[in-house]
XYZ file of C-alpha atoms in Angstrom:
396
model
C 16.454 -3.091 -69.256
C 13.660 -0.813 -68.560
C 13.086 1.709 -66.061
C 9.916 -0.436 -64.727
C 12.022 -4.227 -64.665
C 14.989 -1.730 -63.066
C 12.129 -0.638 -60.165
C 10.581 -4.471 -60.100
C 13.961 -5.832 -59.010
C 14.771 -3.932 -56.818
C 11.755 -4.207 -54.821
C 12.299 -7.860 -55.082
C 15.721 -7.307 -53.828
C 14.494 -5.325 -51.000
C 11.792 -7.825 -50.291
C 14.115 -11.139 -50.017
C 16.222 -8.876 -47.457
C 13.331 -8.352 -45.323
C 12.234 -12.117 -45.498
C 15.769 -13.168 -44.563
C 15.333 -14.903 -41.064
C 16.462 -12.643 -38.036
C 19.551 -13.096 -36.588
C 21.101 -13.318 -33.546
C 22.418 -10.048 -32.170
C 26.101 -9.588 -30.864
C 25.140 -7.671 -27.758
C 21.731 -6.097 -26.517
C 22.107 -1.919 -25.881
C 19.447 -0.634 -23.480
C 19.007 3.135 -23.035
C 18.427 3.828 -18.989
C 17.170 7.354 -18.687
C 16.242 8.543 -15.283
C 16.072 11.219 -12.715
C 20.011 11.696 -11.453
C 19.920 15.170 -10.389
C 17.545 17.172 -8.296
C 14.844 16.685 -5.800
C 14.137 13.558 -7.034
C 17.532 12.160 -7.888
C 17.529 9.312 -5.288
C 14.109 7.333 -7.530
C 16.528 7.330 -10.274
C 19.405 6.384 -8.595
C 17.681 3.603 -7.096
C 16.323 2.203 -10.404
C 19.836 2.888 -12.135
C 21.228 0.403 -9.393
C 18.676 -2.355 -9.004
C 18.894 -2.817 -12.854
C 22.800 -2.735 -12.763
C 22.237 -5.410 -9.834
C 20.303 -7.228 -12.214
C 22.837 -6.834 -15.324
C 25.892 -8.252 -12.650
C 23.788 -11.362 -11.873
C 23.257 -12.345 -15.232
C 27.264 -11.839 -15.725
C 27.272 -8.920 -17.437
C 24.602 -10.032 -19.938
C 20.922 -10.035 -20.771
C 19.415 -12.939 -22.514
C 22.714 -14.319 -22.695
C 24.584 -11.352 -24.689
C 26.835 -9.137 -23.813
C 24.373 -5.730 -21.961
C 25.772 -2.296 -23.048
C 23.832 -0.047 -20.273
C 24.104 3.852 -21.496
C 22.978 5.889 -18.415
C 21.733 8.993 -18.790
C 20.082 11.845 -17.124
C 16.701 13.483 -17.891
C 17.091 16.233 -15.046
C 13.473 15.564 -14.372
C 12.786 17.892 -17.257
C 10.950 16.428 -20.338
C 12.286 18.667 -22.921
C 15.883 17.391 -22.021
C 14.418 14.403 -21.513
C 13.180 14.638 -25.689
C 16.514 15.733 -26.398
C 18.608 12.682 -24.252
C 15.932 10.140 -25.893
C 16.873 11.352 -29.349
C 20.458 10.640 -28.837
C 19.983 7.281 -27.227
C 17.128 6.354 -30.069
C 19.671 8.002 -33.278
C 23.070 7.716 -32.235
C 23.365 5.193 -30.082
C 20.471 2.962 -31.251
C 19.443 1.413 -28.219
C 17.562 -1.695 -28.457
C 15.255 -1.469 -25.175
C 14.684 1.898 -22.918
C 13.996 2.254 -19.310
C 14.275 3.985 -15.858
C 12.036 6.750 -16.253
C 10.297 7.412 -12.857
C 8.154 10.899 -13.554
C 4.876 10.273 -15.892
C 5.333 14.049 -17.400
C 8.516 12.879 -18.668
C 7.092 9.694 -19.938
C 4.553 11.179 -21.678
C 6.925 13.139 -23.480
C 8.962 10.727 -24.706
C 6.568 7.913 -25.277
C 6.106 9.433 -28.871
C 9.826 9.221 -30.484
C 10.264 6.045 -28.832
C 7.081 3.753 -30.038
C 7.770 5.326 -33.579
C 11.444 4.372 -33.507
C 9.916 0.872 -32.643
C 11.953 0.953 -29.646
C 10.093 -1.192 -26.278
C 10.472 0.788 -23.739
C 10.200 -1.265 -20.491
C 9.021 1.192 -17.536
C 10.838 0.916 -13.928
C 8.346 3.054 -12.769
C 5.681 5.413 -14.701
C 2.604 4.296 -15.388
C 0.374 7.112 -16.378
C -2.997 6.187 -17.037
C -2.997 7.813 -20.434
C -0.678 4.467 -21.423
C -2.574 2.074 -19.287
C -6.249 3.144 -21.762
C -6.701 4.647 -24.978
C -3.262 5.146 -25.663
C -1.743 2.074 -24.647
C 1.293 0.575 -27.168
C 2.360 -2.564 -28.207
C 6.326 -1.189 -27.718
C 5.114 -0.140 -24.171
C 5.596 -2.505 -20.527
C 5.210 -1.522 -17.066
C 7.786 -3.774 -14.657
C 6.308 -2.026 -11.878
C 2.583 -0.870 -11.626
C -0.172 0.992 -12.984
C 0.149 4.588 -11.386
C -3.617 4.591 -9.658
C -2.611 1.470 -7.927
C -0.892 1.480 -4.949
C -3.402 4.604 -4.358
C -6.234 2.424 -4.940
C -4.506 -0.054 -2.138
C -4.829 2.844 0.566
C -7.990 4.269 -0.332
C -9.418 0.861 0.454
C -7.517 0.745 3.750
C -8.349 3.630 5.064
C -12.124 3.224 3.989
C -11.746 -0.264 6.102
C -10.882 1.774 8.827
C -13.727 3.596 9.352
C -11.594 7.193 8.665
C -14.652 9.704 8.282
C -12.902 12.611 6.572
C -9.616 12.935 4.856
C -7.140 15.582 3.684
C -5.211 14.988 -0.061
C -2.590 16.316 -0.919
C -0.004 15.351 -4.507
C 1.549 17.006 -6.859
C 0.180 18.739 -10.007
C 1.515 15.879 -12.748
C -0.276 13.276 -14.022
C 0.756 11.072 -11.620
C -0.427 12.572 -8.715
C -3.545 13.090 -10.497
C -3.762 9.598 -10.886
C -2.700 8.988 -7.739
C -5.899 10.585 -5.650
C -8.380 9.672 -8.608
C -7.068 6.031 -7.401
C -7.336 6.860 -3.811
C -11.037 8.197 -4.464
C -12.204 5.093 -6.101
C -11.847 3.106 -3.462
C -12.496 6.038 -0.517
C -16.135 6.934 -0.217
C -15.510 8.937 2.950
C -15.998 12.808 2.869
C -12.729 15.046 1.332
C -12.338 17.878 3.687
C -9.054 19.296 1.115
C -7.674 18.054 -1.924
C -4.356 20.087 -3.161
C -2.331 20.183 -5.697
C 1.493 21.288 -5.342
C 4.237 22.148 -8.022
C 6.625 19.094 -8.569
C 8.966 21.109 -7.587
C 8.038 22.229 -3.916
C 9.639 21.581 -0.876
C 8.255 24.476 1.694
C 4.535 22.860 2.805
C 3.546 25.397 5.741
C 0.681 26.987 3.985
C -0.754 23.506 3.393
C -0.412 22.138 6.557
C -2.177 25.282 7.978
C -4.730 24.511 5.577
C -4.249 20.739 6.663
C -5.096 21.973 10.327
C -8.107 24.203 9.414
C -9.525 21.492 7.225
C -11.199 19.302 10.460
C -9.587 16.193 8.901
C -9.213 13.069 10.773
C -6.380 11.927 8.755
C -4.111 12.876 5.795
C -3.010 10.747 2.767
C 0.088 12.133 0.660
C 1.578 11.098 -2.281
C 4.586 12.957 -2.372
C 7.983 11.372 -3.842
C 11.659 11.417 -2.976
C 12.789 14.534 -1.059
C 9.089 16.086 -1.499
C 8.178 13.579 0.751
C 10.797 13.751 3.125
C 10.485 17.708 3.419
C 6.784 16.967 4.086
C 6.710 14.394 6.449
C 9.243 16.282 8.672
C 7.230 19.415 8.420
C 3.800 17.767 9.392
C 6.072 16.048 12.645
C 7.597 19.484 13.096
C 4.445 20.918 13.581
C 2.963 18.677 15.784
C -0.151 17.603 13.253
C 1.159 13.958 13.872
C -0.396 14.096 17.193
C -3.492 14.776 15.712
C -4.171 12.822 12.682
C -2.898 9.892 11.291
C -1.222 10.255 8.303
C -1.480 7.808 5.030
C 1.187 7.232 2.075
C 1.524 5.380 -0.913
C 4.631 3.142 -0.867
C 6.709 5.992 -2.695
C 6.354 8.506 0.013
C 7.271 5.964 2.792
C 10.091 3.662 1.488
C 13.419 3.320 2.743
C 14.820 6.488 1.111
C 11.945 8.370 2.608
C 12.852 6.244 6.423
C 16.693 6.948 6.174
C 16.043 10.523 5.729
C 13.119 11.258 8.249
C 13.670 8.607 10.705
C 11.918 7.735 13.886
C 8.995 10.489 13.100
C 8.069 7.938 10.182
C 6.825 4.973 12.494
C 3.478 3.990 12.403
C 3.232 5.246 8.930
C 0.978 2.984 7.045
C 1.858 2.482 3.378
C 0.910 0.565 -0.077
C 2.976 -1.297 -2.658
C 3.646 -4.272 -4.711
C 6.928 -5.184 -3.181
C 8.244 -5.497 0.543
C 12.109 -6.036 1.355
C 10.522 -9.183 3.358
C 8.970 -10.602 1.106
C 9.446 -14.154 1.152
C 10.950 -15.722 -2.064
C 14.504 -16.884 -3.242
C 14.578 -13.837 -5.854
C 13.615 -11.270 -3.515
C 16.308 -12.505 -0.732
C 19.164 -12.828 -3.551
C 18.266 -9.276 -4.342
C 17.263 -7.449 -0.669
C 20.944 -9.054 0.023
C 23.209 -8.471 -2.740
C 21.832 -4.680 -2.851
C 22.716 -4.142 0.523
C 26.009 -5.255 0.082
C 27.047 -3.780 -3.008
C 24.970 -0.354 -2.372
C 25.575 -0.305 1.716
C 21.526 0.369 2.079
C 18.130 -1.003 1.890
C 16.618 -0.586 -1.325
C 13.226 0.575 -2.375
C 10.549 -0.281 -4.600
C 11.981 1.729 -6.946
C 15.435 -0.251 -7.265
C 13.150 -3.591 -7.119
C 11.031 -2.056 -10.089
C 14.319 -1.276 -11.429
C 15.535 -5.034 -10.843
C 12.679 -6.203 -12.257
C 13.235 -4.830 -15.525
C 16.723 -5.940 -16.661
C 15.116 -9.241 -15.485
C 12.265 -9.045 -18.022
C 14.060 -8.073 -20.617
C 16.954 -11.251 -20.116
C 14.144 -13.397 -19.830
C 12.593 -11.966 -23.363
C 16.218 -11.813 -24.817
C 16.879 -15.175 -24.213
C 13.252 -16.982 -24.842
C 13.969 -15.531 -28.763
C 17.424 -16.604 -28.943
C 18.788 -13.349 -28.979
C 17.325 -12.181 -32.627
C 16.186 -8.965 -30.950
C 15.533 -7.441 -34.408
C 12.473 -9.770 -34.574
C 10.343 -7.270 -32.720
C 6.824 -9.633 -33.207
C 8.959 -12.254 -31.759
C 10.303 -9.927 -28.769
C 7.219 -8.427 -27.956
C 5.560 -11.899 -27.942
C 8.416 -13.191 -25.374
C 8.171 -9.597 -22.987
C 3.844 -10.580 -22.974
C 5.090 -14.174 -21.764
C 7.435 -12.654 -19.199
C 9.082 -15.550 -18.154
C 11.651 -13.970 -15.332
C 12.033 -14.776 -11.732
C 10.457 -11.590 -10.212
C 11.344 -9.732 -6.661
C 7.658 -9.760 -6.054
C 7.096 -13.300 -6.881
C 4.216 -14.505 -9.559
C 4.141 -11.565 -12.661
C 1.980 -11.938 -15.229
C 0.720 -9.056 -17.833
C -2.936 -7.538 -18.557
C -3.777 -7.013 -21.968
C -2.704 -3.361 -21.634
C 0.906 -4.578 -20.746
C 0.494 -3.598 -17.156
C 0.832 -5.555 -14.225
C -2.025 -7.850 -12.642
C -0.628 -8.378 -8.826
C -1.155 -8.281 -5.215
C -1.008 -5.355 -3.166
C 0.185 -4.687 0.457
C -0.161 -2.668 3.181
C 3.047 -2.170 5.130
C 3.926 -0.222 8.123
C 6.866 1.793 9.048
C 8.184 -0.638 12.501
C 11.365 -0.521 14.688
C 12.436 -4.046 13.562
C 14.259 -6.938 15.721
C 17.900 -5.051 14.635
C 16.582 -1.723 15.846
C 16.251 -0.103 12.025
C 13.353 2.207 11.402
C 11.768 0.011 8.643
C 8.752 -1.232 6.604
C 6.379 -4.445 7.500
C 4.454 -5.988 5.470
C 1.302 -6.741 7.831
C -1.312 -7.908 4.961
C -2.877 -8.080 1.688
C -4.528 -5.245 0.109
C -5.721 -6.475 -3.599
C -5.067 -10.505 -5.153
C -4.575 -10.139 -8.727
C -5.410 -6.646 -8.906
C -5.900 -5.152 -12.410
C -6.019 -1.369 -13.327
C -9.072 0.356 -14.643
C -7.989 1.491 -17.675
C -7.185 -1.872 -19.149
C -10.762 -1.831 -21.085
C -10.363 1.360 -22.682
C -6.770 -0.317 -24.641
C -6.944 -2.075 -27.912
C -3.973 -3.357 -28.146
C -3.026 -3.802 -32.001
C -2.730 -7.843 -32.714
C 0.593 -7.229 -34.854
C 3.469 -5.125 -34.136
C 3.328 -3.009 -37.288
């Protein structure tokens, strides 16, 4: 036989292995790589245990196979975050990633995992860089677009008639998104907008600039413990008595209450999710989380929730043959899951179209410094970075 007919049949070969119909896998791995350690430990933690929640409702399973959940640590640091995404991608061959909450980090990683052809299903980031030009067919966002729940606020406090503001995030890309999205919706005047390191927890020189800067109000969008340092500084110092200050949902959720306490009421907030929101998913879960975590949980662990429960639902609509990824990515696009936050449906960009609320921080009927939903921000709110995606048709 020749060296050409040798080639020839083996690329038939190779070609009637590729057009043998997918099978049914024996159990569905999913890489869960989040913040554990550090000032920003408790976002991870709580998407770690709202998608283990989710995993122990479904019996142990998503999409009806056995769920083999490898947690891991990124230590809020995106080169070990490269290195832990390696592993989980070339050893352990995960099928589906998640939990990341810092967009740094997901930016960093985004780039081994969509050329692995690995869907990575965020819990939380949702830089805009992934939302527009950059958007990926192995890419979903179970929770929002980051600009949104900013977005929400900025419109609030525009409503009520706030004539200057003070800004203040961290230097990331999220909390640039985070006041761009504030700012669209804001057309009031800026009397400071500041950037912090991720990293800080001492704010005294900025709230002496806070003071100096005539504002009538602050907005923050500070997460975890840089929010709780914050908001206990700004009470400490007495600025609470003379402005009123603003937050995203991620600077005044129930990690941020437990931790500050009374000085958070009256706090006015953003998000896609409430603890009282009223559907049979979101009770199951506001319930069973208290009981097997001994807390409230935040958006964070619903976001987290909310994941495992897209994935089952994509698992399952193809039967398990997870190796058919234009079949899976078709199914995740249909999301057909029960979700926390009730109706879910994707954009073209793979991130969310929902409603938005405003909730404040109350002393509820059982005496617990909590959130309250008291309306609706946005119906069907889309991001604005959704026209800037093509989307490939085909998942090469």
């Amino acid at each position: 036989m020749s060296k050409h007919s040798s080639l020839r049949l083996a690329a038939l070969a190779a070609a009637a292995v590729l057009a043998l119909p997918a099978t049914a896998a024996d159990r569905v791995k999913v890489g869960l790589m989040s913040t554990l350690s550090g000032a920003g430990s408790g976002l991870g933690i709580d998407i770690r245990d709202g998608f283990q929640l989710a995993v122990k409702h479904a019996g142990g399973k998503l999409g009806g196979l056995p769920a083999e959940v490898i947690v891991a640590d990124d230590q809020m640091s995106p080169d070990a975050a490269k290195q832990t995404a390696d592993r989980l991608l070339k050893r352990d061959k995960v099928d589906f990633m998640t939990g990341i909450v810092f967009s740094n980090i997901m930016l960093a990683v985004a780039p081994p995992v969509f050329q692995s052809r690995t869907f990575y299903i965020s819990a939380n980031a949702g830089p805009s860089q992934l939302a527009g030009a950059q958007c990926n067919p192995y890419f979903f966002s179970a929770s929002y677009q980051n600009d949104n729940m900013h977005e929400a606020v900025g419109k609030t406090v525009q409503a009520r008639g706030v004539k200057k503001i003070a800004l203040l995030a961290p230097n990331y890309p999220a909390g640039k998104d985070a006041l761009a999205g504030f700012k669209r919706f804001y057309k009031g005047e800026i009397a400071l907008e500041t950037y912090t390191p991720l990293n800080q927890l001492d704010y005294g020189a900025e709230l002496s600039q806070i003071r100096a800067s005539g504002a009538d109000a602050v907005y923050i969008f500070l997460p975890g413990g840089l929010g709780i340092n914050f908001i206990k500084q700004f009470t400490s110092t007495g600025l609470n008595k003379e402005m009123k200050l603003f937050a995203p949902g991620f600077s005044a959720d129930e990690d941020v209450i437990r931790a500050v306490g009374e000085p958070m009421l009256g706090i006015f907030n953003s998000s896609q999710w409430a603890h009282d929101m009223d559907n049979a998913a979101n009770k199951r879960f506001v319930a069973d989380f208290q009981k097997e975590y001994g807390r409230l949980p935040t958006l964070y662990a619903a976001q987290g929730y909310d994941a495992a429960r897209l994935i089952d639902g994509a698992v399952k609509t193809v039967g398990g043959k997870i190796e058919d990824k234009a079949a899976v990515r078709k199914a995740l696009e249909a999301a057909k899951f029960e979700s926390v936050r009730g109706e879910f449906k994707f954009n073209t960009n793979h991130f969310p179209v929902q409603d938005y609320y405003l909730r404040e921080v109350v002393k509820d009927a059982q005496g617990r410094v909590t959130n309250k939903t008291v309306g609706k921000v946005f119906d069907n709110h889309a991001d604005a970075y959704a026209g800037d995606c093509k989307m490939p048709a085909e998942t090469p």
